[in-house]
Amino acid sequence: MRYKHFFSALSLCLLLTAAGCKDSGHKGASQPLPVAQVRVFTVAGQTPQRQSEVAGAVESLQRATISAKISGPIEEMPVELGSAVQKGALLARISAGEIAARLSQAETQFGQAQRNFDREKRLLAQDASTRETVKSLEDAYRMAEAGLREARALRDYTLITAPFAGIISQKMANAGDLATPGMPLLVLENTEHLQVVAAAPEGAALKIKKGDTLAVTVPAAEFSQTGTVTEIGPSTDTASRTALVKISVHGGNSLRPGQYARVTLPGEGDAKTLLVPETALFRFGQMERVFVLHNNTAQLRLVRSGEHREGQVEILTGLNGGEQVVIQGGERLIDGQPVAIVP
């Protein structure tokens, strides 16, 4: 009898609880969803600026390897590594005694030929000589003059001067070393005018024209500016499939020849893609979703994203061009909820 009363009371409680839940659900279903204030973005196909970086190096526009033209010991080299020199400054003096002796001989021969020629011209004016004799002495004078110019040119080879103003970036010889024709002694670079040289892939090189601007970064110098393309290699290297690109840069007081540089090249892809602001995309576990506006209501749409760049995300599937997606106010939206667009 005691158990019977207990089960009767329990059944009554369950019935009352079920009735209360049913009433509560009925009341919630009868309340309409509030209108949400949102901002929207119209999806449109865009051409993404796909870019790539290649390594390069800072180089001088003017760079000369100073070599010897004659043989002889280096008598003097008044410059050091890093020395700043002006155009025409003495870089090295080579001792060459035989050239000095040859110059002295040429000067003597020239003086003698000139005196003979002048004397014979005076005699011809007095009818004391013939035109043939004067012509022969004139030829000897011209030959002596040419020999003197040659000897002076050889003498000038002993004095090596700077062809332009710049800085000694390499020094391969010192005073006392023996110089030979073609032997590199110094490297002179003009650091006032610099360029960045990079090897661009053949696909990107085809899209670069002389006069284009490319972004250049030199991390060691904390340099990041745009430069102007001055030269493009006309052929592609068969091994690396790259073409040389030279970019003129300005305003970098800390730039030095040989520094590592990065050059940003235009991408090869021109296909249009759908880009939306990153605030339009919501993640729920492994799912990616956005809210699309349709008849003033928010519709939940599952999408698949691609690249993220500069605050935008590429939508690969799930959206069409011309649709409006919610980019602000969508955090608490419910599928089918009415919305009002905020300008």
XYZ file of C-alpha atoms in Angstrom:
343
model
C 0.000 0.000 0.000
C 2.914 2.304 0.866
C 4.598 1.564 -2.535
C 1.356 2.253 -4.403
C 1.057 5.765 -2.960
C 4.731 6.426 -3.744
C 4.414 5.504 -7.436
C 1.221 7.572 -7.770
C 2.968 10.666 -6.407
C 5.986 10.109 -8.701
C 3.763 9.786 -11.804
C 1.957 13.017 -10.895
C 5.256 14.900 -10.601
C 6.470 13.638 -13.990
C 3.222 14.695 -15.650
C 3.448 18.185 -14.147
C 7.093 18.557 -15.216
C 6.345 17.494 -18.802
C 3.447 19.899 -18.969
C 5.638 22.756 -17.704
C 8.350 22.003 -20.335
C 5.763 21.905 -23.115
C 4.348 25.276 -22.047
C 7.817 26.793 -21.861
C 8.735 25.549 -25.357
C 5.477 26.819 -26.754
C 6.107 30.288 -25.342
C 9.716 30.391 -26.778
C 8.563 29.349 -30.255
C 5.998 32.093 -30.348
C 8.623 34.872 -29.880
C 10.069 36.186 -33.220
C 13.843 36.651 -33.632
C 15.020 40.233 -33.146
C 16.304 42.267 -36.092
C 20.131 42.356 -36.048
C 22.106 45.396 -37.160
C 24.872 44.292 -39.579
C 27.305 45.618 -42.121
C 27.701 43.775 -45.410
C 30.221 43.381 -48.201
C 29.372 42.600 -51.821
C 31.467 39.724 -53.147
C 33.223 40.396 -56.463
C 35.846 38.574 -58.465
C 39.266 40.193 -58.056
C 42.692 39.560 -59.490
C 44.914 38.734 -56.511
C 48.321 40.380 -56.348
C 50.301 37.198 -55.965
C 53.885 38.160 -55.340
C 57.127 36.341 -54.822
C 60.513 37.337 -53.486
C 63.893 36.532 -54.978
C 67.353 37.067 -53.561
C 69.633 39.709 -54.973
C 72.715 41.740 -54.148
C 73.603 45.407 -53.942
C 76.104 46.437 -56.607
C 77.703 49.663 -57.794
C 76.711 51.130 -61.111
C 80.383 52.037 -61.618
C 82.822 49.289 -60.733
C 86.323 48.905 -62.127
C 88.984 46.278 -61.586
C 92.302 48.140 -61.791
C 94.985 46.028 -63.457
C 98.595 46.538 -64.487
C 99.494 46.991 -68.168
C 103.264 46.502 -67.825
C 105.627 44.357 -65.800
C 107.599 45.691 -62.878
C 107.709 45.948 -59.092
C 105.062 48.130 -57.455
C 107.037 51.088 -56.188
C 104.191 52.898 -54.445
C 100.547 52.222 -53.544
C 99.227 55.160 -51.462
C 95.694 53.770 -50.898
C 94.235 51.382 -48.351
C 91.145 49.199 -48.273
C 88.158 51.516 -47.898
C 90.036 54.638 -49.002
C 87.920 57.275 -50.764
C 89.687 58.613 -53.850
C 88.904 61.301 -56.392
C 89.035 60.938 -60.150
C 92.657 61.067 -61.341
C 94.161 60.266 -57.921
C 97.298 58.091 -57.909
C 96.507 54.487 -57.032
C 99.851 52.790 -57.755
C 103.258 53.524 -59.258
C 105.167 50.748 -61.058
C 108.925 50.938 -61.363
C 110.125 50.319 -64.945
C 113.694 51.471 -65.630
C 113.723 50.238 -69.210
C 110.685 52.396 -70.006
C 112.432 55.465 -68.569
C 115.513 54.701 -70.685
C 113.354 54.229 -73.766
C 111.665 57.564 -73.143
C 115.021 59.320 -72.820
C 116.178 57.749 -76.073
C 112.970 58.755 -77.857
C 113.283 62.347 -76.637
C 116.866 62.532 -77.922
C 115.948 61.096 -81.313
C 113.018 63.453 -81.622
C 115.144 66.486 -80.786
C 117.783 65.488 -83.327
C 115.220 64.844 -86.067
C 113.530 68.163 -85.364
C 116.824 70.101 -85.613
C 117.771 68.386 -88.880
C 114.366 69.071 -90.360
C 114.386 72.735 -89.321
C 117.939 73.247 -90.666
C 117.123 71.701 -94.015
C 114.012 73.843 -94.356
C 116.149 76.957 -93.894
C 118.632 75.707 -96.506
C 115.806 75.036 -98.925
C 114.655 78.627 -98.495
C 118.188 79.727 -99.512
C 118.220 77.301 -102.469
C 120.980 75.357 -100.726
C 118.993 72.089 -100.479
C 116.501 70.022 -102.427
C 112.878 69.238 -101.786
C 113.648 65.504 -101.712
C 116.101 65.996 -98.848
C 113.620 68.099 -96.892
C 110.860 65.501 -97.444
C 113.136 62.697 -96.234
C 114.051 64.637 -93.079
C 110.381 65.474 -92.488
C 109.518 61.765 -92.587
C 112.291 61.039 -90.091
C 110.924 63.820 -87.870
C 107.389 62.332 -87.978
C 108.692 58.873 -87.080
C 110.686 60.272 -84.147
C 107.587 62.124 -82.963
C 105.525 58.905 -83.058
C 108.246 57.059 -81.147
C 108.211 59.773 -78.478
C 104.404 59.505 -78.070
C 104.709 55.741 -77.690
C 107.415 56.072 -75.049
C 105.361 58.627 -73.131
C 102.314 56.311 -73.252
C 104.422 53.500 -71.805
C 105.633 55.867 -69.118
C 102.012 56.706 -68.272
C 101.368 52.983 -67.751
C 103.678 53.135 -64.739
C 101.269 55.605 -63.080
C 97.884 54.017 -62.346
C 95.182 56.594 -61.538
C 91.504 56.418 -60.592
C 89.157 56.526 -63.618
C 86.356 57.919 -61.420
C 85.702 58.936 -57.834
C 84.919 56.058 -55.501
C 86.013 53.743 -52.694
C 88.643 50.999 -52.759
C 86.527 47.899 -52.075
C 89.247 45.292 -52.721
C 93.030 45.398 -52.599
C 94.865 42.435 -54.099
C 98.457 43.790 -54.125
C 100.808 45.900 -52.042
C 103.951 47.953 -52.554
C 106.858 45.668 -53.368
C 104.782 43.059 -55.228
C 105.644 42.290 -58.828
C 102.996 43.500 -61.243
C 102.397 41.776 -64.572
C 100.153 42.757 -67.505
C 96.525 41.953 -66.677
C 97.228 41.363 -62.992
C 94.351 42.813 -60.856
C 95.626 45.252 -58.236
C 92.518 47.010 -56.863
C 88.743 47.204 -57.210
C 87.260 50.698 -57.281
C 83.513 51.227 -56.771
C 81.344 54.306 -56.892
C 79.031 53.968 -53.873
C 77.054 57.104 -54.721
C 75.070 55.256 -57.397
C 73.908 51.761 -56.458
C 71.690 49.098 -57.949
C 70.244 45.762 -56.897
C 70.815 42.811 -59.212
C 68.505 39.785 -58.930
C 67.722 36.677 -60.957
C 63.999 36.599 -61.774
C 62.199 33.391 -62.843
C 61.446 33.421 -66.550
C 57.687 33.667 -65.976
C 57.992 36.747 -63.773
C 60.708 38.299 -65.960
C 58.295 38.376 -68.909
C 55.965 40.625 -66.899
C 58.683 43.133 -65.959
C 59.415 46.121 -68.182
C 62.109 48.759 -68.096
C 60.872 51.627 -65.924
C 58.701 49.432 -63.653
C 58.995 49.883 -59.897
C 59.759 46.913 -57.648
C 59.956 46.703 -53.869
C 63.509 46.216 -52.584
C 64.486 45.245 -49.030
C 68.031 45.153 -47.629
C 67.699 43.700 -44.090
C 71.245 44.528 -42.931
C 70.784 48.207 -43.798
C 67.141 48.357 -42.631
C 66.363 49.618 -46.119
C 62.935 49.089 -47.654
C 61.962 51.166 -50.681
C 60.928 50.838 -54.283
C 63.462 50.922 -57.084
C 63.243 51.468 -60.832
C 64.049 48.679 -63.276
C 66.902 49.905 -65.487
C 67.927 46.717 -67.298
C 66.435 43.289 -68.026
C 68.484 40.400 -69.338
C 67.457 39.614 -72.943
C 68.073 35.874 -72.510
C 67.247 33.241 -69.899
C 69.889 31.129 -68.233
C 69.321 27.550 -69.375
C 70.420 26.040 -66.058
C 68.437 28.192 -63.609
C 65.694 29.413 -65.968
C 66.150 32.956 -64.693
C 66.901 36.342 -66.236
C 68.945 39.137 -64.648
C 67.059 42.223 -63.531
C 68.847 45.412 -62.449
C 67.009 47.877 -60.209
C 68.296 51.360 -59.431
C 67.914 52.405 -55.759
C 68.458 55.756 -54.057
C 68.552 57.261 -50.593
C 70.244 54.467 -48.702
C 73.204 55.944 -46.832
C 73.813 52.610 -45.108
C 73.804 50.593 -48.329
C 77.080 48.938 -49.287
C 78.031 46.904 -52.353
C 77.685 43.181 -51.772
C 74.840 43.366 -49.246
C 72.056 40.780 -49.434
C 68.788 42.121 -50.839
C 65.265 40.813 -51.447
C 63.247 41.879 -54.484
C 59.477 41.470 -54.677
C 58.357 40.378 -58.133
C 54.847 40.404 -59.610
C 53.094 37.046 -59.615
C 52.397 34.872 -62.599
C 48.698 34.165 -61.949
C 45.993 36.372 -63.448
C 42.942 34.209 -62.602
C 40.203 36.023 -60.718
C 39.256 34.831 -57.252
C 36.668 35.746 -54.618
C 38.055 37.798 -51.748
C 36.102 38.846 -48.649
C 37.204 40.557 -45.427
C 38.433 38.138 -42.770
C 35.711 39.364 -40.391
C 33.098 37.653 -42.589
C 34.487 34.178 -41.896
C 33.514 32.213 -38.765
C 34.917 28.859 -37.717
C 33.007 26.191 -35.859
C 35.303 23.230 -35.285
C 36.510 22.158 -38.719
C 33.728 24.043 -40.492
C 34.043 27.494 -42.018
C 30.900 29.514 -42.460
C 29.628 32.921 -43.471
C 26.245 34.620 -43.348
C 24.801 35.618 -46.709
C 22.057 38.211 -46.994
C 18.882 37.036 -48.759
C 15.533 38.892 -48.594
C 16.739 40.815 -45.517
C 17.492 37.629 -43.637
C 20.810 36.024 -42.744
C 21.401 32.616 -44.282
C 24.157 30.374 -42.989
C 26.536 29.192 -45.730
C 29.403 26.699 -45.403
C 32.503 27.723 -47.376
C 36.100 26.680 -47.906
C 38.831 29.318 -47.600
C 42.213 29.684 -49.282
C 44.952 32.242 -48.738
C 44.817 34.943 -46.075
C 46.562 38.188 -46.965
C 46.290 41.818 -45.869
C 43.013 41.402 -43.975
C 41.268 39.468 -46.739
C 40.573 35.787 -47.224
C 40.171 33.890 -50.476
C 36.931 31.889 -50.748
C 37.397 28.803 -52.896
C 33.881 27.307 -52.696
C 30.502 28.246 -51.243
C 30.075 31.803 -52.541
C 29.168 33.457 -55.810
C 30.043 36.852 -57.136
C 27.460 39.536 -56.392
C 26.284 38.021 -53.097
C 26.344 40.066 -49.905
C 28.103 38.662 -46.846
C 27.915 39.963 -43.287
C 31.235 41.438 -42.159
C 30.149 43.072 -38.903
C 27.502 42.016 -36.401
C 27.478 38.368 -37.389
C 28.939 36.932 -34.164
C 25.527 36.092 -32.670
C 23.459 35.720 -35.824
C 21.113 32.749 -36.234
C 20.248 31.192 -39.552
C 17.067 32.840 -40.818
C 17.317 35.847 -38.486
C 16.090 39.143 -39.968
C 18.764 41.819 -40.380
C 19.000 45.529 -41.078
C 21.980 46.886 -43.016
C 23.919 49.641 -41.328
C 25.504 51.984 -43.893
